[in-house]
Coordinates of C-alpha atoms in Angstrom, one line a residue:
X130 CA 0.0 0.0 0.0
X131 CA 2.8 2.6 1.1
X132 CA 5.1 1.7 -2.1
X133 CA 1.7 2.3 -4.2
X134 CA 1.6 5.7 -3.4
X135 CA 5.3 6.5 -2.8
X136 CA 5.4 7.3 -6.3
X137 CA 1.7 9.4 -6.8
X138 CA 3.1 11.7 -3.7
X139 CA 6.7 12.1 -5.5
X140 CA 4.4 12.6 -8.5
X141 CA 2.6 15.5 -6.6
X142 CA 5.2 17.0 -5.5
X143 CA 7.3 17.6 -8.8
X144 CA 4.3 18.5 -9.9
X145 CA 3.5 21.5 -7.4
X146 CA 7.1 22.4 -8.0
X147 CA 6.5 22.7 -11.7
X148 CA 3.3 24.6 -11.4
X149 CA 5.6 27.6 -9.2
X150 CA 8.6 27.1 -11.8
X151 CA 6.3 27.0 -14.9
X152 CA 3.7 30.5 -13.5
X153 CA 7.1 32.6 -13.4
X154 CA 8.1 31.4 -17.1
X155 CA 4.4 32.5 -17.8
X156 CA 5.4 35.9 -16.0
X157 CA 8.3 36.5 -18.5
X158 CA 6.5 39.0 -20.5
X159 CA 5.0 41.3 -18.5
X160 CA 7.7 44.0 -18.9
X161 CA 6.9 43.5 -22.8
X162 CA 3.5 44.4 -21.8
X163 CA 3.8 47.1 -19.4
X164 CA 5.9 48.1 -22.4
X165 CA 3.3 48.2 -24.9
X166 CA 0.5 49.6 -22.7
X167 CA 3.2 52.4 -21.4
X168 CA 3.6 53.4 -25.1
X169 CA 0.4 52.7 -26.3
X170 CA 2.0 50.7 -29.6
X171 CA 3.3 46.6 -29.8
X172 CA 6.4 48.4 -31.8
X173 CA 7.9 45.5 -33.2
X174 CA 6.5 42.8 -30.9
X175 CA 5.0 39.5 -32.5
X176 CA 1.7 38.0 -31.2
X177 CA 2.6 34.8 -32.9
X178 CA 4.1 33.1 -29.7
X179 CA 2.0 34.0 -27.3
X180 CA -1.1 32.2 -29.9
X181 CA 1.4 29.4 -30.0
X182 CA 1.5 29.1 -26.0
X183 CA -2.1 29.5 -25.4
X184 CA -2.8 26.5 -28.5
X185 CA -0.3 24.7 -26.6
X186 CA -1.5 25.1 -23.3
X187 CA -5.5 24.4 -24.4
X188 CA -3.9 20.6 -26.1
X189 CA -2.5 20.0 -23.0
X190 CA -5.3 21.1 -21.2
X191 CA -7.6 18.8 -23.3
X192 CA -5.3 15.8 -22.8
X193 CA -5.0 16.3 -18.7
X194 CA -8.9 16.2 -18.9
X195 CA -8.4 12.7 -20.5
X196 CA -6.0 11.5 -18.3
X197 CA -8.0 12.2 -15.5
X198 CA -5.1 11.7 -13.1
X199 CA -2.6 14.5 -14.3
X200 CA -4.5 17.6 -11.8
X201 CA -1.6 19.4 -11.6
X202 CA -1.7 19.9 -15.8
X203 CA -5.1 21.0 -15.1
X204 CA -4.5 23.9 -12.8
X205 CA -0.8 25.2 -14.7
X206 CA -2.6 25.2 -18.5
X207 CA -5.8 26.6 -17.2
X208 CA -4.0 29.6 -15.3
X209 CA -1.7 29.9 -18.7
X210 CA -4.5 30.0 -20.8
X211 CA -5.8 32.8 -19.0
X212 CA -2.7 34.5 -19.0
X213 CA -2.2 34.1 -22.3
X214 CA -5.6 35.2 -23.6
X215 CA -4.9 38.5 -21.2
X216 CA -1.7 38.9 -23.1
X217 CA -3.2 38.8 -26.7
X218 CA -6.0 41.0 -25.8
X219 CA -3.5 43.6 -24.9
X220 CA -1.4 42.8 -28.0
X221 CA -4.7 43.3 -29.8
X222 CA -5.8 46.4 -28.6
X223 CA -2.5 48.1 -28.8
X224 CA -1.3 46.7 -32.6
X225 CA -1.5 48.2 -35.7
X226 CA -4.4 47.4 -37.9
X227 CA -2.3 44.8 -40.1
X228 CA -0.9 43.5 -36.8
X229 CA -4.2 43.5 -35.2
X230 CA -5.9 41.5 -38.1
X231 CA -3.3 39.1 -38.7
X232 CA -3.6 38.3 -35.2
X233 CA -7.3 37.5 -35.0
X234 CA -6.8 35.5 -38.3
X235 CA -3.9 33.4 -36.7
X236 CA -6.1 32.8 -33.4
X237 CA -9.2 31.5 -35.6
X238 CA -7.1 29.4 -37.5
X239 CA -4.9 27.9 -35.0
X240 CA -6.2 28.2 -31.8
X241 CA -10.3 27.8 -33.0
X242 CA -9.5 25.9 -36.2
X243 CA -6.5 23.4 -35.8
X244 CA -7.8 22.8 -32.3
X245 CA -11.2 22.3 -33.3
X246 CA -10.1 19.8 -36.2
X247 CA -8.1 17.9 -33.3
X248 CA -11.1 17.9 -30.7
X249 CA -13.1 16.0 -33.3
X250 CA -11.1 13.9 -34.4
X251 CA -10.2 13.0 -31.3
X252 CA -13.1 13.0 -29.8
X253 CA -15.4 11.2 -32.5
X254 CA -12.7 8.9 -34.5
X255 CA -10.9 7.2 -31.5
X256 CA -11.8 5.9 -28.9
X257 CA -10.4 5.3 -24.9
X258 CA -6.8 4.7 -24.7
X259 CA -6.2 5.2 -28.3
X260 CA -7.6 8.7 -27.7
X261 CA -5.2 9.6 -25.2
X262 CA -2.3 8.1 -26.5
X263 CA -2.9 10.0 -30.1
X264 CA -3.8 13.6 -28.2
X265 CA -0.6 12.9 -26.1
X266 CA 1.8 12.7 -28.9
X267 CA 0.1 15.2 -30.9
X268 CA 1.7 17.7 -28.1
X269 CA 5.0 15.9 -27.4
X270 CA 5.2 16.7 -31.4
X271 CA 3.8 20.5 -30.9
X272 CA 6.5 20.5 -27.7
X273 CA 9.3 19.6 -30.0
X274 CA 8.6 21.9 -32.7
X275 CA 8.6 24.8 -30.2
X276 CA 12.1 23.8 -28.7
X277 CA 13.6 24.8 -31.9
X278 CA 12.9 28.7 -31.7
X279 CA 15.5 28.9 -28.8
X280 CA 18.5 27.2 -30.8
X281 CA 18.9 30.5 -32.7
X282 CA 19.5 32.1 -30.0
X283 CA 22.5 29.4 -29.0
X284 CA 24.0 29.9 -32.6
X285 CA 24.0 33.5 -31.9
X286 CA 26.2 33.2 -28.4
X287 CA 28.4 31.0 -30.5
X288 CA 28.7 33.3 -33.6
X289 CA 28.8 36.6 -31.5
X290 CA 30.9 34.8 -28.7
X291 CA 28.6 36.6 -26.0
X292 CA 25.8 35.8 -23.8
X293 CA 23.6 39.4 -23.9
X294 CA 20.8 37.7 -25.4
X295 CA 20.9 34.4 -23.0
X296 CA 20.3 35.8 -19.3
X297 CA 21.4 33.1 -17.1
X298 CA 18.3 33.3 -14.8
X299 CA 16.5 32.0 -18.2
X300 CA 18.4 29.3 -18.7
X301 CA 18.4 28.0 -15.0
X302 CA 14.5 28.3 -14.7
X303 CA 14.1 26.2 -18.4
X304 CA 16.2 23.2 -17.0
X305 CA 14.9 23.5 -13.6
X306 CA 11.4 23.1 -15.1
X307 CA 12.6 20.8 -17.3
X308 CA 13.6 18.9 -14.5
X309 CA 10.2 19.4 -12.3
X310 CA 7.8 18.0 -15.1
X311 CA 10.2 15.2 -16.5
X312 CA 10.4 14.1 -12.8
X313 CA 6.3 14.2 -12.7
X314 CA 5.8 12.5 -15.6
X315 CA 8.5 9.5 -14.7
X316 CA 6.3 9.1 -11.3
X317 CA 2.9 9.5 -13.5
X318 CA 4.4 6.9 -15.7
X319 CA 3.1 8.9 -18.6
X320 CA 6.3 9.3 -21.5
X321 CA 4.7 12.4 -23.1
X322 CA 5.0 14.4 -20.3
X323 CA 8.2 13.1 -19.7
X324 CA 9.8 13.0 -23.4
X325 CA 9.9 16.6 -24.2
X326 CA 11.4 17.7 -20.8
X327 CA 14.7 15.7 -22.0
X328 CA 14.8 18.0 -24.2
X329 CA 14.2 20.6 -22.2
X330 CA 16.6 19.9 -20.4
X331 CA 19.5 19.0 -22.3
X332 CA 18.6 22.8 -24.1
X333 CA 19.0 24.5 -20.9
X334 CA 22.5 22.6 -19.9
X335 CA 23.6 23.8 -23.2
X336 CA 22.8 27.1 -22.6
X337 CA 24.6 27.5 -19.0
X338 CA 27.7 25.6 -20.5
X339 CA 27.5 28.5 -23.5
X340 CA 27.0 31.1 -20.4
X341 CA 29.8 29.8 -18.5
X342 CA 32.1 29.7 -21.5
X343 CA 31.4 32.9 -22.9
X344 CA 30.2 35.1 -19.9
X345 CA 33.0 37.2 -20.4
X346 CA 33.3 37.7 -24.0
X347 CA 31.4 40.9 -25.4
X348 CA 31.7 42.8 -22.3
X349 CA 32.9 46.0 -23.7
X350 CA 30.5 46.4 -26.2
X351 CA 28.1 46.1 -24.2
X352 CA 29.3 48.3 -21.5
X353 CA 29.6 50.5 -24.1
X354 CA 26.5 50.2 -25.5
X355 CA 24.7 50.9 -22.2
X356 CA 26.4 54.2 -22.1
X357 CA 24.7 55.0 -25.8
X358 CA 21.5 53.7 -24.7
X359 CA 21.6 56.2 -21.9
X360 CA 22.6 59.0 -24.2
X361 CA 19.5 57.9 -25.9
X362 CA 17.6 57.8 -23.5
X363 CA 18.2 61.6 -22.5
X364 CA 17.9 62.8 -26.3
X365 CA 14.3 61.2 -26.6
X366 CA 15.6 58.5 -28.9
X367 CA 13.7 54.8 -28.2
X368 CA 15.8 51.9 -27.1
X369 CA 16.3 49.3 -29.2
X370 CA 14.4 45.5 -28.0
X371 CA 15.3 41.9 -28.4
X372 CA 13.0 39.6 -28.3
X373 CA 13.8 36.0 -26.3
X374 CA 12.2 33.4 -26.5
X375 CA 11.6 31.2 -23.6
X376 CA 9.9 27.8 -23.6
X377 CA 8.0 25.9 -21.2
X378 CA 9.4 22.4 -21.4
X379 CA 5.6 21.7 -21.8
X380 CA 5.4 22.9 -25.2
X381 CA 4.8 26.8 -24.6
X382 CA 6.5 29.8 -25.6
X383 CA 7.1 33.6 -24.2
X384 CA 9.0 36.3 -25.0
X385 CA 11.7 38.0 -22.9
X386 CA 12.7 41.8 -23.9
X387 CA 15.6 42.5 -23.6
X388 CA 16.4 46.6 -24.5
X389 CA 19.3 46.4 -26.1
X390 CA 20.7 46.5 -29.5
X391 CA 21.7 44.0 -32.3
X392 CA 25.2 42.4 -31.1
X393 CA 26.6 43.6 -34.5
X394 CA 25.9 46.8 -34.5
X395 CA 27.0 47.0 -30.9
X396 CA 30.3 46.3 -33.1
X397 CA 29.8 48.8 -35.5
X398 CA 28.5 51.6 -32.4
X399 CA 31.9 50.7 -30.9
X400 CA 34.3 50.9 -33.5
X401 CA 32.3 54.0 -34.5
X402 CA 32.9 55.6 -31.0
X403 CA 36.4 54.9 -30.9
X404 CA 37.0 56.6 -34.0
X405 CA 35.5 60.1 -33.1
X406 CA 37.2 59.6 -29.3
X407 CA 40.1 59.4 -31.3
X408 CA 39.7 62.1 -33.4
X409 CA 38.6 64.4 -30.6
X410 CA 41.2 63.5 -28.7
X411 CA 43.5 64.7 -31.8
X412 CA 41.4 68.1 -32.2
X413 CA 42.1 69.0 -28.7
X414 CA 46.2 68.2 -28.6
X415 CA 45.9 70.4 -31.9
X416 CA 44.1 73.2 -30.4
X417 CA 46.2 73.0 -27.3
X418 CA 49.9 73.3 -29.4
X419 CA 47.8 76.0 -31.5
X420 CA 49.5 79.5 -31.2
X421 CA 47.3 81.2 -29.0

């Protein structure tokens, strides 16, 4: 009797860990946010992963439902869908009229339409465990696919040989989730849970190696480029943002700003700044040696 539920309380316990890890990952974006509704405009945001988030969350949602022991999947994917839906309402209200219909055509089609085709088909061509197994892999597949948006990031630490655009507490939170819901879904003996947080985790032991590798490299530039942005800042000019993504090892997205500029022209706004330091240095030996 105790070794039969041993596992269901280690089970509910990575699980409640993963519901506090996975509520903070879904907390990512609201500086975007209080971005957008401080300047009234989504600038250059995209509502495209916060759609994909909120589909994944409502297929995850829909297979917890058929599990009817995963509780814990319930309560994360029903407080991320309404944290998503918040999040594109915002988007909506704020974005340009191209944004703002591209938006509501992406949410019919994915998050009413695909859905919808996968609820009846589900629901009305399979039956029992057949159902569940199907809708399972369906979102280990739709987990997968979303894992690939944060490799770009990696190749960009490698090419640019600094970690600006990988904060470290992003990394640690992805494995340690990662970690939460692969350990949950080993004690729920379910492999779908379980698969894509090998992943998961694997991406964010990558990322911390990269981080602990290159933590140093790029630091003038960027110290450098701080002291531009607060030049900006002064003159009225707008920051530039880079957009991270950050994924939920069960198959969500968000984005992470991050206000600075593009690692290359970081480059170019160095060399750049160098030059005329250089040059005024030059005018003022000049002007000094100058008859007066």
């Amino acid at each position: 009797m105790t070794t039969n539920n041993h596992p269901s309380s280690l089970a509910f316990t990575f699980g409640i860990l993963g519901n506090v890890i996975s509520f903070l990952v879904y907390l990512a974006p609201l500086p975007t946010f209080y971005r957008i509704f401080k300047k009234k405009t989504t600038e250059g945001f995209q509502s495209l992963p916060y759609l994909v988030a909120l589909f994944s969350c409502m297929l995850w949602l829909y297979y917890a439902f058929l599990k009817t022991d995963a509780v814990l999947l319930i309560t994360i994917n029903s407080v991320g869908c309404v944290i998503e839906i918040i999040y594109i309402t915002i988007f909506i209200i704020y974005a340009t009229n191209d944004a703002r219909k591209l938006t509501v055509k992406l949410f019919a089609g994915m998050n009413m339409g695909l859905f919808g085709v996968i609820l009846f088909v589900t629901h009305f061509a399979l039956n029992g465990i057949l159902r569940v197994q199907v809708l399972g892999w369906i979102c280990v597949s739709i987990s997968v696919t979303v894992f690939a948006a944060p490799l770009s990031i990696v190749a960009q630490v490698i090419r640019t040989k600094s970690v600006q655009f990988m904060p470290f507490n992003l990394s640690f939170f992805l494995t340690l989730s990662a970690v939460m819901w692969f350990a949950y879904g080993i004690f729920l003996r379910d492999i779908c849970i379980a698969l894509p947080n090998v992943l998961g985790f694997a991406l964010g032991v990558l990322q911390m190696l990269l981080y602990a590798i290159y933590r140093n490299g790029g630091g003038d530039v960027v110290v450098k480029t701080q002291e531009k942005d607060k030049e900006k800042d002064q003159k009225g000019l707008d920051l530039g943002i880079k957009n991270i993504l950050v994924v939920n090892p069960l198959g969500g997205c968000e984005v992470f700003p991050i206000p600075i500029v593009d690692a290359a022209k970081c480059v170019n706004v160095v060399v750049n700044d160098d030059v005329n330091d250089q040059q005024l240095q030059q005018d003022q030996k000049n002007h000094h040696k100058s008859p007066v």
